[in-house]
mmCIF file of C-alpha atoms and ligand atoms in Angstrom:
data_model
loop_
_atom_site.group_PDB
_atom_site.id
_atom_site.type_symbol
_atom_site.label_atom_id
_atom_site.label_comp_id
_atom_site.label_asym_id
_atom_site.label_seq_id
_atom_site.Cartn_x
_atom_site.Cartn_y
_atom_site.Cartn_z
ATOM 1 C CA UNK L 169 9.118 -13.380 20.401
ATOM 2 C CA UNK L 170 7.623 -15.378 23.263
ATOM 3 C CA UNK L 171 10.132 -16.928 25.648
ATOM 4 C CA UNK L 172 9.453 -19.699 28.114
ATOM 5 C CA UNK L 173 9.733 -18.821 31.810
ATOM 6 C CA UNK L 174 9.533 -21.688 34.292
ATOM 7 C CA UNK L 175 7.905 -20.725 37.578
ATOM 8 C CA UNK L 176 9.763 -22.439 40.427
ATOM 9 C CA UNK L 177 6.634 -23.579 42.212
ATOM 10 C CA UNK L 178 4.437 -26.651 42.226
ATOM 11 C CA UNK L 179 1.459 -24.472 43.120
ATOM 12 C CA UNK L 180 -0.885 -23.762 40.159
ATOM 13 C CA UNK L 181 -2.395 -20.868 42.173
ATOM 14 C CA UNK L 182 0.958 -19.082 42.222
ATOM 15 C CA UNK L 183 1.365 -19.712 38.483
ATOM 16 C CA UNK L 184 -2.059 -18.143 37.796
ATOM 17 C CA UNK L 185 -1.223 -15.153 39.991
ATOM 18 C CA UNK L 186 2.064 -14.542 38.177
ATOM 19 C CA UNK L 187 0.345 -15.003 34.817
ATOM 20 C CA UNK L 188 -2.078 -12.225 35.727
ATOM 21 C CA UNK L 189 0.795 -9.790 36.322
ATOM 22 C CA UNK L 190 2.853 -10.910 33.337
ATOM 23 C CA UNK L 191 0.067 -11.105 30.750
ATOM 24 C CA UNK L 192 1.266 -9.396 27.539
ATOM 25 C CA UNK L 193 4.861 -9.328 28.817
ATOM 26 C CA UNK L 194 6.031 -11.629 26.013
ATOM 27 C CA UNK L 195 6.826 -14.444 28.465
ATOM 28 C CA UNK L 196 5.025 -17.770 28.446
ATOM 29 C CA UNK L 197 4.851 -19.126 31.990
ATOM 30 C CA UNK L 198 4.903 -22.796 32.899
ATOM 31 C CA UNK L 199 5.119 -24.816 36.144
ATOM 32 C CA UNK L 200 8.392 -26.485 37.153
ATOM 33 C CA UNK L 201 8.592 -30.278 36.721
ATOM 34 C CA UNK L 202 6.703 -31.903 39.607
ATOM 35 C CA UNK L 203 9.561 -34.239 40.573
ATOM 36 C CA UNK L 204 11.981 -31.349 41.042
ATOM 37 C CA UNK L 205 11.903 -30.508 44.769
ATOM 38 C CA UNK L 206 14.071 -27.676 46.067
ATOM 39 C CA UNK L 207 14.812 -27.303 49.747
ATOM 40 C CA UNK L 208 14.503 -23.754 51.037
ATOM 41 C CA UNK L 209 17.721 -23.680 53.047
ATOM 42 C CA UNK L 210 18.378 -19.926 52.856
ATOM 43 C CA UNK L 211 17.951 -17.666 55.858
ATOM 44 C CA UNK L 212 16.504 -14.748 53.905
ATOM 45 C CA UNK L 213 13.624 -14.517 51.429
ATOM 46 C CA UNK L 214 16.044 -13.297 48.750
ATOM 47 C CA UNK L 215 18.438 -16.220 49.299
ATOM 48 C CA UNK L 216 15.596 -18.725 48.936
ATOM 49 C CA UNK L 217 14.202 -17.053 45.818
ATOM 50 C CA UNK L 218 17.691 -17.106 44.191
ATOM 51 C CA UNK L 219 18.272 -20.720 45.164
ATOM 52 C CA UNK L 220 14.968 -21.842 43.640
ATOM 53 C CA UNK L 221 15.275 -19.790 40.426
ATOM 54 C CA UNK L 222 18.855 -20.867 39.838
ATOM 55 C CA UNK L 223 18.258 -24.594 40.368
ATOM 56 C CA UNK L 224 15.099 -24.704 38.251
ATOM 57 C CA UNK L 225 16.861 -22.834 35.410
ATOM 58 C CA UNK L 226 19.838 -25.191 35.475
ATOM 59 C CA UNK L 227 17.756 -28.361 35.585
ATOM 60 C CA UNK L 228 15.271 -27.312 32.881
ATOM 61 C CA UNK L 229 17.672 -25.315 30.693
ATOM 62 C CA UNK L 230 15.127 -22.467 30.563
ATOM 63 C CA UNK L 231 14.703 -19.036 32.115
ATOM 64 C CA UNK L 232 13.194 -19.406 35.604
ATOM 65 C CA UNK L 233 11.427 -17.161 38.103
ATOM 66 C CA UNK L 234 11.000 -17.882 41.815
ATOM 67 C CA UNK L 235 9.456 -16.079 44.733
ATOM 68 C CA UNK L 236 9.791 -16.542 48.451
ATOM 69 C CA UNK L 237 7.544 -14.766 50.880
ATOM 70 C CA UNK L 238 6.371 -14.645 54.444
ATOM 71 C CA UNK L 239 5.215 -12.614 57.384
ATOM 72 C CA UNK L 240 7.549 -10.767 59.785
ATOM 73 C CA UNK L 241 6.116 -9.712 63.132
ATOM 74 C CA UNK L 242 8.130 -6.966 64.851
ATOM 75 C CA UNK L 243 7.399 -8.019 68.454
ATOM 76 C CA UNK L 244 8.487 -11.591 67.589
ATOM 77 C CA UNK L 245 11.829 -10.379 66.219
ATOM 78 C CA UNK L 246 10.712 -11.011 62.646
ATOM 79 C CA UNK L 247 9.194 -14.481 63.180
ATOM 80 C CA UNK L 248 7.751 -16.482 61.497
ATOM 81 C CA UNK L 249 9.777 -14.961 58.593
ATOM 82 C CA UNK L 250 11.269 -17.552 56.258
ATOM 83 C CA UNK L 251 9.529 -20.223 58.353
ATOM 84 C CA UNK L 252 6.034 -18.804 57.618
ATOM 85 C CA UNK L 253 4.938 -21.849 55.620
ATOM 86 C CA UNK L 254 6.423 -24.268 58.189
ATOM 87 C CA UNK L 255 4.951 -22.593 61.303
ATOM 88 C CA UNK L 256 2.155 -25.165 61.596
ATOM 89 C CA UNK L 257 0.380 -27.894 59.625
ATOM 90 C CA UNK L 258 -2.577 -25.862 58.356
ATOM 91 C CA UNK L 259 -3.403 -22.178 57.877
ATOM 92 C CA UNK L 260 -5.524 -22.193 61.044
ATOM 93 C CA UNK L 261 -2.721 -23.888 63.055
ATOM 94 C CA UNK L 262 -0.273 -21.241 61.850
ATOM 95 C CA UNK L 263 -2.646 -18.397 62.729
ATOM 96 C CA UNK L 264 -3.400 -19.903 66.165
ATOM 97 C CA UNK L 265 0.317 -20.284 66.937
ATOM 98 C CA UNK L 266 1.096 -16.724 65.898
ATOM 99 C CA UNK L 267 -1.766 -15.259 67.953
ATOM 100 C CA UNK L 268 -0.726 -17.313 70.952
ATOM 101 C CA UNK L 269 2.927 -16.246 70.712
ATOM 102 C CA UNK L 270 1.927 -12.614 70.362
ATOM 103 C CA UNK L 271 -0.549 -12.859 73.269
ATOM 104 C CA UNK L 272 -1.627 -9.441 74.531
ATOM 105 C CA UNK L 273 1.495 -7.675 73.155
ATOM 106 C CA UNK L 274 0.616 -4.084 72.332
ATOM 107 C CA UNK L 275 3.030 -3.716 69.406
ATOM 108 C CA UNK L 276 1.147 -5.521 66.596
ATOM 109 C CA UNK L 277 3.273 -4.105 63.707
ATOM 110 C CA UNK L 278 4.092 -6.615 60.970
ATOM 111 C CA UNK L 279 4.970 -6.832 57.302
ATOM 112 C CA UNK L 280 4.571 -9.276 54.480
ATOM 113 C CA UNK L 281 7.739 -9.526 52.403
ATOM 114 C CA UNK L 282 8.167 -11.078 48.969
ATOM 115 C CA UNK L 283 11.482 -11.595 47.202
ATOM 116 C CA UNK L 284 11.599 -12.531 43.529
ATOM 117 C CA UNK L 285 14.546 -13.728 41.471
ATOM 118 C CA UNK L 286 14.937 -14.507 37.779
ATOM 119 C CA UNK L 287 17.684 -16.796 36.498
ATOM 120 C CA UNK L 288 18.952 -17.239 32.951
ATOM 121 C CA UNK L 289 19.161 -20.788 31.530
ATOM 122 C CA UNK L 290 22.688 -21.306 32.913
ATOM 123 C CA UNK L 291 21.452 -20.583 36.451
ATOM 124 C CA UNK L 292 22.883 -17.068 36.818
ATOM 125 C CA UNK L 293 20.633 -14.649 38.703
ATOM 126 C CA UNK L 294 19.920 -11.732 36.383
ATOM 127 C CA UNK L 295 17.119 -9.855 38.176
ATOM 128 C CA UNK L 296 15.931 -9.537 41.764
ATOM 129 C CA UNK L 297 13.317 -7.479 43.556
ATOM 130 C CA UNK L 298 11.597 -7.232 46.910
ATOM 131 C CA UNK L 299 8.144 -5.942 47.857
ATOM 132 C CA UNK L 300 6.902 -5.085 51.354
ATOM 133 C CA UNK L 301 3.386 -4.472 52.654
ATOM 134 C CA UNK L 302 3.044 -3.048 56.186
ATOM 135 C CA UNK L 303 0.128 -3.847 58.479
ATOM 136 C CA UNK L 304 -0.938 -4.957 61.957
ATOM 137 C CA UNK L 305 -1.780 -8.321 63.467
ATOM 138 C CA UNK L 306 -5.353 -8.426 64.794
ATOM 139 C CA UNK L 307 -6.350 -10.288 67.978
ATOM 140 C CA UNK L 308 -8.733 -12.558 66.027
ATOM 141 C CA UNK L 309 -9.244 -13.490 62.350
ATOM 142 C CA UNK L 310 -11.502 -11.298 60.212
ATOM 143 C CA UNK L 311 -12.752 -12.115 56.675
ATOM 144 C CA UNK L 312 -12.720 -15.311 54.656
ATOM 145 C CA UNK L 313 -10.959 -14.519 51.382
ATOM 146 C CA UNK L 314 -7.302 -15.086 50.524
ATOM 147 C CA UNK L 315 -5.062 -17.682 52.134
ATOM 148 C CA UNK L 316 -2.395 -18.147 54.801
ATOM 149 C CA UNK L 317 -2.215 -15.364 57.374
ATOM 150 C CA UNK L 318 -4.610 -13.085 55.425
ATOM 151 C CA UNK L 319 -7.437 -13.057 58.052
ATOM 152 C CA UNK L 320 -5.198 -11.614 60.802
ATOM 153 C CA UNK L 321 -3.255 -9.133 58.633
ATOM 154 C CA UNK L 322 -4.957 -5.731 58.860
ATOM 155 C CA UNK L 323 -3.992 -2.819 56.599
ATOM 156 C CA UNK L 324 -4.915 0.418 58.450
ATOM 157 C CA UNK L 325 -4.917 2.527 55.245
ATOM 158 C CA UNK L 326 -7.709 0.401 53.789
ATOM 159 C CA UNK L 327 -9.345 -0.512 57.137
ATOM 160 C CA UNK L 328 -9.510 -4.118 55.919
ATOM 161 C CA UNK L 329 -7.628 -7.373 56.442
ATOM 162 C CA UNK L 330 -6.110 -9.047 53.377
ATOM 163 C CA UNK L 331 -8.906 -11.638 53.762
ATOM 164 C CA UNK L 332 -11.571 -8.905 53.433
ATOM 165 C CA UNK L 333 -10.099 -7.361 50.279
ATOM 166 C CA UNK L 334 -11.121 -8.103 46.719
ATOM 167 C CA UNK L 335 -8.376 -9.992 44.870
ATOM 168 C CA UNK L 336 -7.735 -6.882 42.769
ATOM 169 C CA UNK L 337 -7.268 -4.641 45.801
ATOM 170 C CA UNK L 338 -4.930 -7.137 47.474
ATOM 171 C CA UNK L 339 -2.980 -7.473 44.222
ATOM 172 C CA UNK L 340 -2.507 -3.708 43.981
ATOM 173 C CA UNK L 341 -0.997 -3.268 47.461
ATOM 174 C CA UNK L 342 0.482 -6.664 48.335
ATOM 175 C CA UNK L 343 4.149 -7.517 48.795
ATOM 176 C CA UNK L 344 3.984 -9.929 45.832
ATOM 177 C CA UNK L 345 2.284 -7.351 43.615
ATOM 178 C CA UNK L 346 4.902 -4.728 44.440
ATOM 179 C CA UNK L 347 7.825 -7.113 43.856
ATOM 180 C CA UNK L 348 6.444 -8.294 40.506
ATOM 181 C CA UNK L 349 5.474 -4.828 39.297
ATOM 182 C CA UNK L 350 8.987 -3.570 40.048
ATOM 183 C CA UNK L 351 10.426 -6.276 37.788
ATOM 184 C CA UNK L 352 8.182 -5.752 34.766
ATOM 185 C CA UNK L 353 10.179 -3.024 32.969
ATOM 186 C CA UNK L 354 13.433 -4.982 33.273
ATOM 187 C CA UNK L 355 11.748 -8.215 32.218
ATOM 188 C CA UNK L 356 10.656 -6.568 28.999
ATOM 189 C CA UNK L 357 14.301 -5.761 28.183
ATOM 190 C CA UNK L 358 15.408 -9.346 28.919
ATOM 191 C CA UNK L 359 12.923 -10.582 26.377
ATOM 192 C CA UNK L 360 14.396 -8.776 23.373
HETATM 193 P P1 IMP Q 573 6.252 -19.567 50.097
HETATM 194 O O1 IMP Q 573 6.572 -18.179 49.601
HETATM 195 O O2 IMP Q 573 5.359 -20.296 49.148
HETATM 196 O O3 IMP Q 573 7.474 -20.299 50.510
HETATM 197 O O4 IMP Q 573 5.390 -19.503 51.425
HETATM 198 C C1 IMP Q 573 5.161 -18.364 52.113
HETATM 199 C C2 IMP Q 573 4.222 -18.575 53.286
HETATM 200 O O5 IMP Q 573 4.034 -17.280 53.841
HETATM 201 C C3 IMP Q 573 2.824 -19.056 52.868
HETATM 202 O O6 IMP Q 573 2.654 -20.420 53.070
HETATM 203 C C4 IMP Q 573 1.919 -18.264 53.804
HETATM 204 O O7 IMP Q 573 1.798 -18.931 55.018
HETATM 205 C C5 IMP Q 573 2.700 -16.983 54.025
HETATM 206 N N1 IMP Q 573 2.282 -15.956 53.044
HETATM 207 C C6 IMP Q 573 3.006 -15.442 52.016
HETATM 208 N N2 IMP Q 573 2.304 -14.530 51.321
HETATM 209 C C7 IMP Q 573 1.100 -14.456 51.934
HETATM 210 C C8 IMP Q 573 -0.077 -13.683 51.664
HETATM 211 O O8 IMP Q 573 -0.195 -12.890 50.717
HETATM 212 N N3 IMP Q 573 -1.104 -13.895 52.517
HETATM 213 C C9 IMP Q 573 -1.051 -14.756 53.559
HETATM 214 N N4 IMP Q 573 -0.003 -15.511 53.838
HETATM 215 C C10 IMP Q 573 1.082 -15.367 53.037
#
């Protein structure tokens, strides 16, 4: 039986990405109502994902899934972290600010983190997962694919930035891919 799963995002790109992972999972994904805005007041990715999933489930009366993600830079004590989306007005502003704050720092270690939460129709959180992808911050952007901080996030194993990877390669190693893949077996049991 197909069950409806409301994705707690207004971003059709995120919906498409989740649909790609959850194809044939028995869940039918749909966007949250546009007028429903949820403030991300948590101080961890997991707290924000739970907050969004729980509120969307309660308001819509359906199962809901939410993710919260961002970039943590070691030499900046984990910044921009949960503020990744609010670090500047545009992707290039955010990249410029990060590169400026990091300056000539030698330690360029960083990780993308993605937390995902699923809530049942009464708002209770029933599943959670987290995915991490380690990399390094370059001194200048490289590549023009992807979005956000992708052009400055270099994965040494692949010798490519996220912005230079094919969507399939990024999907297979990214924080979001890992978090979603970890949830799939348990999601199948929820849907029985
Ligand atoms: P949110 O998860 O939609 O709240 O926003 C996370 C923010 O972190 C995005 O606006 C991006 O700036 C950044 N971010 C998260 N995942 C990625 C990624 O895969 N590539 C580049 N930037 C990302």
